[in-house]
Structure formats: structure tokens, C-alpha cells
Amino acid sequence: MTRTTPSPERARLAAALRDLRTRTGLSMVGLADRTAFSKSSWERYLNGKSVPPREAVRELCRLASEPEGRCLALWEIAESEWSGRAAQERRSDTPSEAPPTAPEPVPAEASAPVSRDDTRAGHRGAAVAVLASVCAVVVGGVAITLFLVLGQDAPRSSPSSPSPSATGPRCRGAACEGRNPMDMKCGVGPQTLASHRTASGAMLELRNSRTCGTSWARMWGTRIGDRLEVTADGRPRSAEVEDQADAAAYVYTPMTTTRSGSVVRACFRPASDGEEECFESRVR
């Protein structure tokens, strides 16, 4: 799931990663030798063609002796944009209904001949209409003047602030149960509770949103058929790598409601004959 033109968020992250790579003095081959990621993967990450896994950013920071904070903050922003756009693109693939066609104009009926008496009556009607318009203008002007004069001392109402749903998450608590964390904007700035690398090389993370009151799990570096299940206070939620596009991106489980002290547990079931791997963490 790569895109040819990096977004501003990915461009900023890629620039920071390129600076770190320069400081290490390592080539792409050197990065591949010193980390768990291939040369072609590093080329995509440093060019902004795809968002690297969190672990790749951490390994590059370690090689450059750079504190992780700034780069991980850039990564969170880029990863949220990347995942949110992917969900939007999937929704846009659904064909929408065709816009309603405008009704055809109805031809006007032919006007009947006008007699001289009708013409005089029309002139009188026009004069009355003009007089009424003049009166309306005068009355309207007086009303506007009074409004401006009397309204100067009236307190002005403050502009309404944007509703929380316009900028914040789209759900909270039980309303988020079973929903996609990226679609509901709960995946913006989440807390990583725990990470785990599987025997097959897939990376897993337990995530939590204090704002939404939910937790979920995600996986990457996976294979088609891999499954991930998360359980906490609510019912189990699971996700599966269905195709190659999923295998090349992050795959998220639906959310489950949690609160401070909840134990969140994730179990990975590989598509191969490997054993199930589980790990857990407590919401802080």
C-alpha cells in the first residue's frame, strides 16, 4: 500500500529519517545489515513512499544515538494520516448513487394578445408596484438605521466553537465497541501498551486511547492468513490479513472498551503451522 506522492506528514518523517541515516554514515545495505529491515524497505521509508514500522524508527534512532521522542512523534502523525487515508480510500471504492438529474425546463405557454385596455391597466399596476417598492425601500432603510443605532450597545454573542466531533474522536466508550480505531479517529496519538515480535517476524502492538476509552491491537510484517485477536473487558475482537495489500500495511483489530486497570491481551495465530503467541498489558 504505497503512494507515489508523499503527504506532508510522511515527507517530514522521511526527512528526519534521512538526516539520521546521514549521521550514522551507513548505506542502505549497511542499514539492512544492522537492522531487521531490508534495503528495499529502507529505500521506501527514506523516500516517504511508505510509513515505516515503529520499530524501524526506533532502531534508526538507536544507530544514530538520537533520543526517540521527536521521531516517534513524527511517526505517530504520519502513521495516523497513512492509516486514515487508507480507510478513506477503501470507503471511496464503494460506488455511490448517481446524482439526481435536473428536471427538464417546462416550455412557457404562448402569451395571449394584449388589448389597449389591458395595456392601460398594466401601466397603472406598474405605477402602483413602483410606489410600493419605494415605500418598502424607505421603511427598510429606517429599520436598518434603527438596528445599527440601537444594536451598537447590545452584547455580541461569541462565535460558536466547533463541535468536538469535528476535530476529536467520533465515538467514546461503549459507542466505540467493535468499531475501526482509525475510522473513529481514536488512533490519533494513542498509547502503546506493549509490543511483541512473533517467531514468524510479524510485529504486534497493543494500543490504547484514553480519550475514547478503548483498546485494540495491530500487526504488520505479516503474511496472508495471519490472525490477531484482542480481548479485554468486552467481547473478543479479531482481524485477519486477507490479501497482499494487508500484508504490506498495518492491520487493526476492532476496538474493545477498556478503562484504567483493564488487562488487554492479544493472541497471534500465524497462517503457517506455528504455535499461537499471546502477550498482555494493563491499561495505565
mmCIF file of C-alpha atoms in Angstrom:
data_model
loop_
_atom_site.group_PDB
_atom_site.id
_atom_site.type_symbol
_atom_site.label_atom_id
_atom_site.label_comp_id
_atom_site.label_asym_id
_atom_site.label_seq_id
_atom_site.Cartn_x
_atom_site.Cartn_y
_atom_site.Cartn_z
ATOM 1 C CA MET A 1 0.000 0.000 0.000
ATOM 2 C CA THR A 2 2.419 2.594 -1.226
ATOM 3 C CA ARG A 3 1.664 6.001 -2.701
ATOM 4 C CA THR A 4 3.864 7.832 -5.150
ATOM 5 C CA THR A 5 3.446 11.354 -3.736
ATOM 6 C CA PRO A 6 4.282 11.582 -0.023
ATOM 7 C CA SER A 7 1.903 13.568 2.127
ATOM 8 C CA PRO A 8 3.353 16.456 4.187
ATOM 9 C CA GLU A 9 3.264 14.218 7.264
ATOM 10 C CA ARG A 10 5.231 11.441 5.574
ATOM 11 C CA ALA A 11 7.608 13.942 3.967
ATOM 12 C CA ARG A 12 8.548 15.390 7.373
ATOM 13 C CA LEU A 13 9.131 11.942 8.816
ATOM 14 C CA ALA A 14 11.195 10.850 5.805
ATOM 15 C CA ALA A 15 13.370 13.987 6.035
ATOM 16 C CA ALA A 16 14.074 13.304 9.713
ATOM 17 C CA LEU A 17 14.958 9.681 8.956
ATOM 18 C CA ARG A 18 17.279 10.687 6.111
ATOM 19 C CA ASP A 19 19.078 13.049 8.487
ATOM 20 C CA LEU A 20 19.541 10.218 10.979
ATOM 21 C CA ARG A 21 20.816 7.897 8.269
ATOM 22 C CA THR A 22 23.373 10.523 7.213
ATOM 23 C CA ARG A 23 24.570 10.804 10.804
ATOM 24 C CA THR A 24 25.065 7.052 11.040
ATOM 25 C CA GLY A 25 27.260 7.058 7.925
ATOM 26 C CA LEU A 26 25.587 3.825 6.815
ATOM 27 C CA SER A 27 24.481 2.987 3.298
ATOM 28 C CA MET A 28 21.172 1.295 2.550
ATOM 29 C CA VAL A 29 22.958 -2.035 2.595
ATOM 30 C CA GLY A 30 24.539 -1.113 5.920
ATOM 31 C CA LEU A 31 21.139 -0.260 7.381
ATOM 32 C CA ALA A 32 19.786 -3.605 6.224
ATOM 33 C CA ASP A 33 22.731 -5.403 7.847
ATOM 34 C CA ARG A 34 22.339 -3.570 11.166
ATOM 35 C CA THR A 35 18.523 -3.762 11.429
ATOM 36 C CA ALA A 36 15.702 -6.219 10.833
ATOM 37 C CA PHE A 37 14.547 -4.409 7.687
ATOM 38 C CA SER A 38 15.687 -4.924 4.091
ATOM 39 C CA LYS A 39 17.466 -2.474 1.795
ATOM 40 C CA SER A 40 14.358 -2.004 -0.380
ATOM 41 C CA SER A 41 12.249 -1.332 2.715
ATOM 42 C CA TRP A 42 14.652 1.382 3.902
ATOM 43 C CA GLU A 43 14.556 2.968 0.443
ATOM 44 C CA ARG A 44 10.760 3.249 0.679
ATOM 45 C CA TYR A 45 10.909 4.598 4.229
ATOM 46 C CA LEU A 46 13.541 7.254 3.487
ATOM 47 C CA ASN A 47 11.783 8.367 0.287
ATOM 48 C CA GLY A 48 8.441 8.726 2.042
ATOM 49 C CA LYS A 49 6.767 6.143 -0.188
ATOM 50 C CA SER A 50 5.501 4.228 2.833
ATOM 51 C CA VAL A 51 5.385 4.689 6.585
ATOM 52 C CA PRO A 52 7.966 2.542 8.379
ATOM 53 C CA PRO A 53 7.037 0.367 11.336
ATOM 54 C CA ARG A 54 7.578 1.960 14.723
ATOM 55 C CA GLU A 55 10.399 -0.492 15.426
ATOM 56 C CA ALA A 56 12.291 0.674 12.312
ATOM 57 C CA VAL A 57 12.225 4.273 13.568
ATOM 58 C CA ARG A 58 13.460 3.169 16.974
ATOM 59 C CA GLU A 59 16.318 1.133 15.501
ATOM 60 C CA LEU A 60 17.467 4.041 13.328
ATOM 61 C CA CYS A 61 17.375 6.386 16.339
ATOM 62 C CA ARG A 62 19.477 3.889 18.257
ATOM 63 C CA LEU A 63 22.068 3.669 15.478
ATOM 64 C CA ALA A 64 22.278 7.484 15.314
ATOM 65 C CA SER A 65 22.355 7.852 19.134
ATOM 66 C CA GLU A 66 19.260 10.049 18.834
ATOM 67 C CA PRO A 67 16.536 10.237 21.526
ATOM 68 C CA GLU A 68 13.396 8.607 20.194
ATOM 69 C CA GLY A 69 10.872 11.242 21.278
ATOM 70 C CA ARG A 70 10.864 13.620 18.298
ATOM 71 C CA CYS A 71 10.994 10.965 15.581
ATOM 72 C CA LEU A 72 8.334 8.844 17.242
ATOM 73 C CA ALA A 73 6.087 11.904 17.455
ATOM 74 C CA LEU A 74 6.559 12.484 13.717
ATOM 75 C CA TRP A 75 5.924 8.803 13.137
ATOM 76 C CA GLU A 76 2.642 8.889 15.099
ATOM 77 C CA ILE A 77 1.375 11.771 12.952
ATOM 78 C CA ALA A 78 2.450 10.155 9.664
ATOM 79 C CA GLU A 79 1.099 6.747 10.656
ATOM 80 C CA SER A 80 -2.278 8.200 11.639
ATOM 81 C CA GLU A 81 -2.527 10.072 8.326
ATOM 82 C CA TRP A 82 -1.480 6.966 6.385
ATOM 83 C CA SER A 83 -3.988 4.667 8.076
ATOM 84 C CA GLY A 84 -6.794 7.205 7.938
ATOM 85 C CA ARG A 85 -6.304 7.813 4.222
ATOM 86 C CA ALA A 86 -6.223 4.091 3.547
ATOM 87 C CA ALA A 87 -9.578 3.683 5.260
ATOM 88 C CA GLN A 88 -10.973 6.625 3.308
ATOM 89 C CA GLU A 89 -9.760 5.136 0.027
ATOM 90 C CA ARG A 90 -11.452 1.847 0.862
ATOM 91 C CA ARG A 91 -14.711 3.688 1.523
ATOM 92 C CA SER A 92 -14.375 5.660 -1.715
ATOM 93 C CA ASP A 93 -14.133 2.415 -3.685
ATOM 94 C CA THR A 94 -17.823 1.793 -2.930
ATOM 95 C CA PRO A 95 -19.884 3.067 -5.894
ATOM 96 C CA SER A 96 -22.089 5.948 -4.940
ATOM 97 C CA GLU A 97 -25.518 6.675 -6.292
ATOM 98 C CA ALA A 98 -25.707 8.829 -9.380
ATOM 99 C CA PRO A 99 -26.679 12.433 -8.649
ATOM 100 C CA PRO A 100 -30.282 13.219 -9.441
ATOM 101 C CA THR A 101 -30.778 14.752 -12.841
ATOM 102 C CA ALA A 102 -32.217 18.214 -13.004
ATOM 103 C CA PRO A 103 -35.817 18.358 -14.270
ATOM 104 C CA GLU A 104 -36.233 19.436 -17.839
ATOM 105 C CA PRO A 105 -37.409 23.030 -18.200
ATOM 106 C CA VAL A 106 -41.105 23.358 -18.946
ATOM 107 C CA PRO A 107 -41.682 25.499 -22.037
ATOM 108 C CA ALA A 108 -43.588 28.687 -21.297
ATOM 109 C CA GLU A 109 -47.057 28.992 -22.771
ATOM 110 C CA ALA A 110 -47.541 31.442 -25.599
ATOM 111 C CA SER A 111 -48.877 34.734 -24.283
ATOM 112 C CA ALA A 112 -52.266 35.910 -25.481
ATOM 113 C CA PRO A 113 -52.607 39.231 -27.400
ATOM 114 C CA VAL A 114 -52.874 42.243 -25.057
ATOM 115 C CA SER A 115 -55.672 44.730 -25.620
ATOM 116 C CA ARG A 116 -55.302 48.515 -25.218
ATOM 117 C CA ASP A 117 -57.415 48.451 -22.015
ATOM 118 C CA ASP A 118 -55.208 45.749 -20.637
ATOM 119 C CA THR A 119 -52.181 47.869 -21.501
ATOM 120 C CA ARG A 120 -53.550 50.852 -19.573
ATOM 121 C CA ALA A 121 -54.360 48.611 -16.626
ATOM 122 C CA GLY A 122 -50.834 47.248 -16.791
ATOM 123 C CA HIS A 123 -49.400 50.766 -16.699
ATOM 124 C CA ARG A 124 -51.497 51.578 -13.623
ATOM 125 C CA GLY A 125 -50.405 48.332 -11.984
ATOM 126 C CA ALA A 126 -46.764 49.096 -12.729
ATOM 127 C CA ALA A 127 -47.089 52.534 -11.169
ATOM 128 C CA VAL A 128 -48.615 51.063 -8.037
ATOM 129 C CA ALA A 129 -45.828 48.468 -7.885
ATOM 130 C CA VAL A 130 -43.136 51.150 -8.203
ATOM 131 C CA LEU A 131 -44.751 53.201 -5.436
ATOM 132 C CA ALA A 132 -44.909 50.139 -3.185
ATOM 133 C CA SER A 133 -41.249 49.404 -3.863
ATOM 134 C CA VAL A 134 -40.243 52.954 -2.940
ATOM 135 C CA CYS A 135 -42.163 52.693 0.325
ATOM 136 C CA ALA A 136 -40.545 49.360 1.084
ATOM 137 C CA VAL A 137 -37.083 50.812 0.498
ATOM 138 C CA VAL A 138 -37.786 53.773 2.794
ATOM 139 C CA VAL A 139 -39.200 51.580 5.555
ATOM 140 C CA GLY A 140 -36.338 49.124 5.178
ATOM 141 C CA GLY A 141 -33.768 51.904 5.390
ATOM 142 C CA VAL A 142 -35.335 53.228 8.582
ATOM 143 C CA ALA A 143 -35.369 49.740 10.088
ATOM 144 C CA ILE A 144 -31.714 49.163 9.251
ATOM 145 C CA THR A 145 -30.751 52.543 10.718
ATOM 146 C CA LEU A 146 -32.598 51.794 13.959
ATOM 147 C CA PHE A 147 -30.973 48.363 14.134
ATOM 148 C CA LEU A 148 -27.483 49.803 13.720
ATOM 149 C CA VAL A 149 -28.057 52.582 16.245
ATOM 150 C CA LEU A 150 -29.810 50.506 18.892
ATOM 151 C CA GLY A 151 -27.717 47.422 18.358
ATOM 152 C CA GLN A 152 -24.313 49.028 18.888
ATOM 153 C CA ASP A 153 -24.561 48.702 22.666
ATOM 154 C CA ALA A 154 -26.092 45.224 22.597
ATOM 155 C CA PRO A 155 -23.721 42.449 23.675
ATOM 156 C CA ARG A 156 -22.416 40.394 20.784
ATOM 157 C CA SER A 157 -22.652 36.668 21.060
ATOM 158 C CA SER A 158 -19.333 34.871 20.852
ATOM 159 C CA PRO A 159 -18.793 32.701 17.771
ATOM 160 C CA SER A 160 -19.744 29.137 18.376
ATOM 161 C CA SER A 161 -16.827 26.820 18.910
ATOM 162 C CA PRO A 162 -16.506 23.780 16.674
ATOM 163 C CA SER A 163 -18.161 20.694 17.998
ATOM 164 C CA PRO A 164 -15.831 18.082 19.478
ATOM 165 C CA SER A 165 -16.864 15.606 16.781
ATOM 166 C CA ALA A 166 -15.454 17.924 14.105
ATOM 167 C CA THR A 167 -11.901 17.642 15.438
ATOM 168 C CA GLY A 168 -11.854 14.879 18.039
ATOM 169 C CA PRO A 169 -12.834 11.221 18.076
ATOM 170 C CA ARG A 170 -16.164 10.178 16.632
ATOM 171 C CA CYS A 171 -17.109 7.885 19.500
ATOM 172 C CA ARG A 172 -16.414 7.259 23.167
ATOM 173 C CA GLY A 173 -16.729 4.254 25.432
ATOM 174 C CA ALA A 174 -19.412 1.725 24.554
ATOM 175 C CA ALA A 175 -20.216 3.564 21.314
ATOM 176 C CA CYS A 176 -16.750 2.569 20.031
ATOM 177 C CA GLU A 177 -17.187 -1.154 20.717
ATOM 178 C CA GLY A 178 -16.373 -3.131 17.575
ATOM 179 C CA ARG A 179 -15.539 -0.029 15.506
ATOM 180 C CA ASN A 180 -12.401 0.679 13.483
ATOM 181 C CA PRO A 181 -9.977 2.830 15.553
ATOM 182 C CA MET A 182 -8.787 4.802 12.533
ATOM 183 C CA ASP A 183 -12.249 5.478 11.115
ATOM 184 C CA MET A 184 -13.391 6.728 14.535
ATOM 185 C CA LYS A 185 -10.234 8.879 14.953
ATOM 186 C CA CYS A 186 -9.305 7.026 18.131
ATOM 187 C CA GLY A 187 -5.977 6.058 16.546
ATOM 188 C CA VAL A 188 -4.620 9.619 16.698
ATOM 189 C CA GLY A 189 -1.924 9.840 19.385
ATOM 190 C CA PRO A 190 -2.651 6.525 21.105
ATOM 191 C CA GLN A 191 -0.640 4.910 23.892
ATOM 192 C CA THR A 192 1.348 1.776 23.074
ATOM 193 C CA LEU A 193 0.806 -0.618 25.969
ATOM 194 C CA ALA A 194 3.129 -3.398 24.779
ATOM 195 C CA SER A 195 4.973 -4.705 21.712
ATOM 196 C CA HIS A 196 5.847 -8.228 20.637
ATOM 197 C CA ARG A 197 7.789 -9.775 17.760
ATOM 198 C CA THR A 198 6.473 -13.172 16.705
ATOM 199 C CA ALA A 199 8.506 -16.196 15.674
ATOM 200 C CA SER A 200 7.483 -15.538 12.060
ATOM 201 C CA GLY A 201 8.841 -11.973 12.238
ATOM 202 C CA ALA A 202 5.493 -10.175 12.456
ATOM 203 C CA MET A 203 5.289 -7.210 14.826
ATOM 204 C CA LEU A 204 2.361 -6.789 17.206
ATOM 205 C CA GLU A 205 1.284 -3.885 19.394
ATOM 206 C CA LEU A 206 -1.396 -3.318 21.996
ATOM 207 C CA ARG A 207 -2.797 0.218 21.694
ATOM 208 C CA ASN A 208 -4.986 2.293 23.961
ATOM 209 C CA SER A 209 -6.879 5.562 23.590
ATOM 210 C CA ARG A 210 -7.647 7.309 26.873
ATOM 211 C CA THR A 211 -9.883 9.780 25.061
ATOM 212 C CA CYS A 212 -12.060 7.064 23.541
ATOM 213 C CA GLY A 213 -11.761 4.654 26.464
ATOM 214 C CA THR A 214 -10.841 1.783 24.159
ATOM 215 C CA SER A 215 -8.002 -0.573 23.294
ATOM 216 C CA TRP A 216 -7.108 -2.577 20.207
ATOM 217 C CA ALA A 217 -4.225 -4.460 18.637
ATOM 218 C CA ARG A 218 -2.442 -4.129 15.333
ATOM 219 C CA MET A 219 0.064 -6.143 13.330
ATOM 220 C CA TRP A 220 2.455 -5.596 10.432
ATOM 221 C CA GLY A 221 5.161 -7.522 8.618
ATOM 222 C CA THR A 222 2.574 -10.271 8.297
ATOM 223 C CA ARG A 223 1.531 -12.949 5.832
ATOM 224 C CA ILE A 224 -1.810 -13.634 4.212
ATOM 225 C CA GLY A 225 -3.919 -15.673 6.608
ATOM 226 C CA ASP A 226 -2.334 -14.401 9.836
ATOM 227 C CA ARG A 227 -4.912 -13.592 12.541
ATOM 228 C CA LEU A 228 -4.802 -11.342 15.589
ATOM 229 C CA GLU A 229 -7.338 -11.325 18.412
ATOM 230 C CA VAL A 230 -7.620 -8.869 21.296
ATOM 231 C CA THR A 231 -9.638 -9.344 24.475
ATOM 232 C CA ALA A 232 -10.277 -7.049 27.436
ATOM 233 C CA ASP A 233 -13.444 -6.023 29.260
ATOM 234 C CA GLY A 234 -15.663 -6.519 26.208
ATOM 235 C CA ARG A 235 -16.088 -9.356 23.738
ATOM 236 C CA PRO A 236 -13.052 -10.591 21.745
ATOM 237 C CA ARG A 237 -12.228 -8.658 18.578
ATOM 238 C CA SER A 238 -10.144 -10.067 15.744
ATOM 239 C CA ALA A 239 -8.621 -9.153 12.393
ATOM 240 C CA GLU A 240 -7.119 -11.207 9.584
ATOM 241 C CA VAL A 241 -4.590 -10.462 6.839
ATOM 242 C CA GLU A 242 -6.771 -11.051 3.792
ATOM 243 C CA ASP A 243 -4.571 -10.080 0.845
ATOM 244 C CA GLN A 244 -1.178 -8.758 -0.182
ATOM 245 C CA ALA A 245 -2.239 -5.162 0.428
ATOM 246 C CA ASP A 246 -2.967 -6.042 4.056
ATOM 247 C CA ALA A 247 0.355 -7.864 4.350
ATOM 248 C CA ALA A 248 2.184 -4.704 3.237
ATOM 249 C CA ALA A 249 0.392 -2.410 5.698
ATOM 250 C CA TYR A 250 -0.890 -2.181 9.261
ATOM 251 C CA VAL A 251 -3.894 -4.356 10.088
ATOM 252 C CA TYR A 252 -6.008 -3.300 13.074
ATOM 253 C CA THR A 253 -8.474 -5.219 15.182
ATOM 254 C CA PRO A 254 -11.761 -3.511 16.027
ATOM 255 C CA MET A 255 -11.816 -1.667 19.345
ATOM 256 C CA THR A 256 -12.932 -3.026 22.696
ATOM 257 C CA THR A 257 -13.859 -0.822 25.634
ATOM 258 C CA THR A 258 -11.317 -0.558 28.461
ATOM 259 C CA ARG A 259 -10.625 1.605 31.484
ATOM 260 C CA SER A 260 -7.699 2.230 33.805
ATOM 261 C CA GLY A 261 -6.570 -1.092 35.233
ATOM 262 C CA SER A 262 -8.067 -3.228 32.459
ATOM 263 C CA VAL A 263 -5.885 -6.111 31.285
ATOM 264 C CA VAL A 264 -5.641 -6.229 27.490
ATOM 265 C CA ARG A 265 -4.487 -9.477 25.891
ATOM 266 C CA ALA A 266 -3.595 -10.142 22.250
ATOM 267 C CA CYS A 267 -3.083 -13.542 20.618
ATOM 268 C CA PHE A 268 -1.452 -14.055 17.216
ATOM 269 C CA ARG A 269 -2.310 -17.091 15.111
ATOM 270 C CA PRO A 270 0.060 -17.491 12.138
ATOM 271 C CA ALA A 271 -1.189 -18.730 8.792
ATOM 272 C CA SER A 272 1.509 -21.412 8.924
ATOM 273 C CA ASP A 273 1.564 -24.305 11.367
ATOM 274 C CA GLY A 274 3.296 -22.185 14.006
ATOM 275 C CA GLU A 275 2.048 -22.014 17.569
ATOM 276 C CA GLU A 276 -0.240 -19.295 18.883
ATOM 277 C CA GLU A 277 1.617 -16.448 20.611
ATOM 278 C CA CYS A 278 -0.027 -14.250 23.250
ATOM 279 C CA PHE A 279 1.043 -11.239 25.299
ATOM 280 C CA GLU A 280 -0.796 -8.785 27.508
ATOM 281 C CA SER A 281 -0.540 -5.484 29.340
ATOM 282 C CA ARG A 282 -2.537 -3.384 31.761
ATOM 283 C CA VAL A 283 -4.093 -0.029 30.858
ATOM 284 C CA ARG A 284 -2.344 2.658 32.889
#
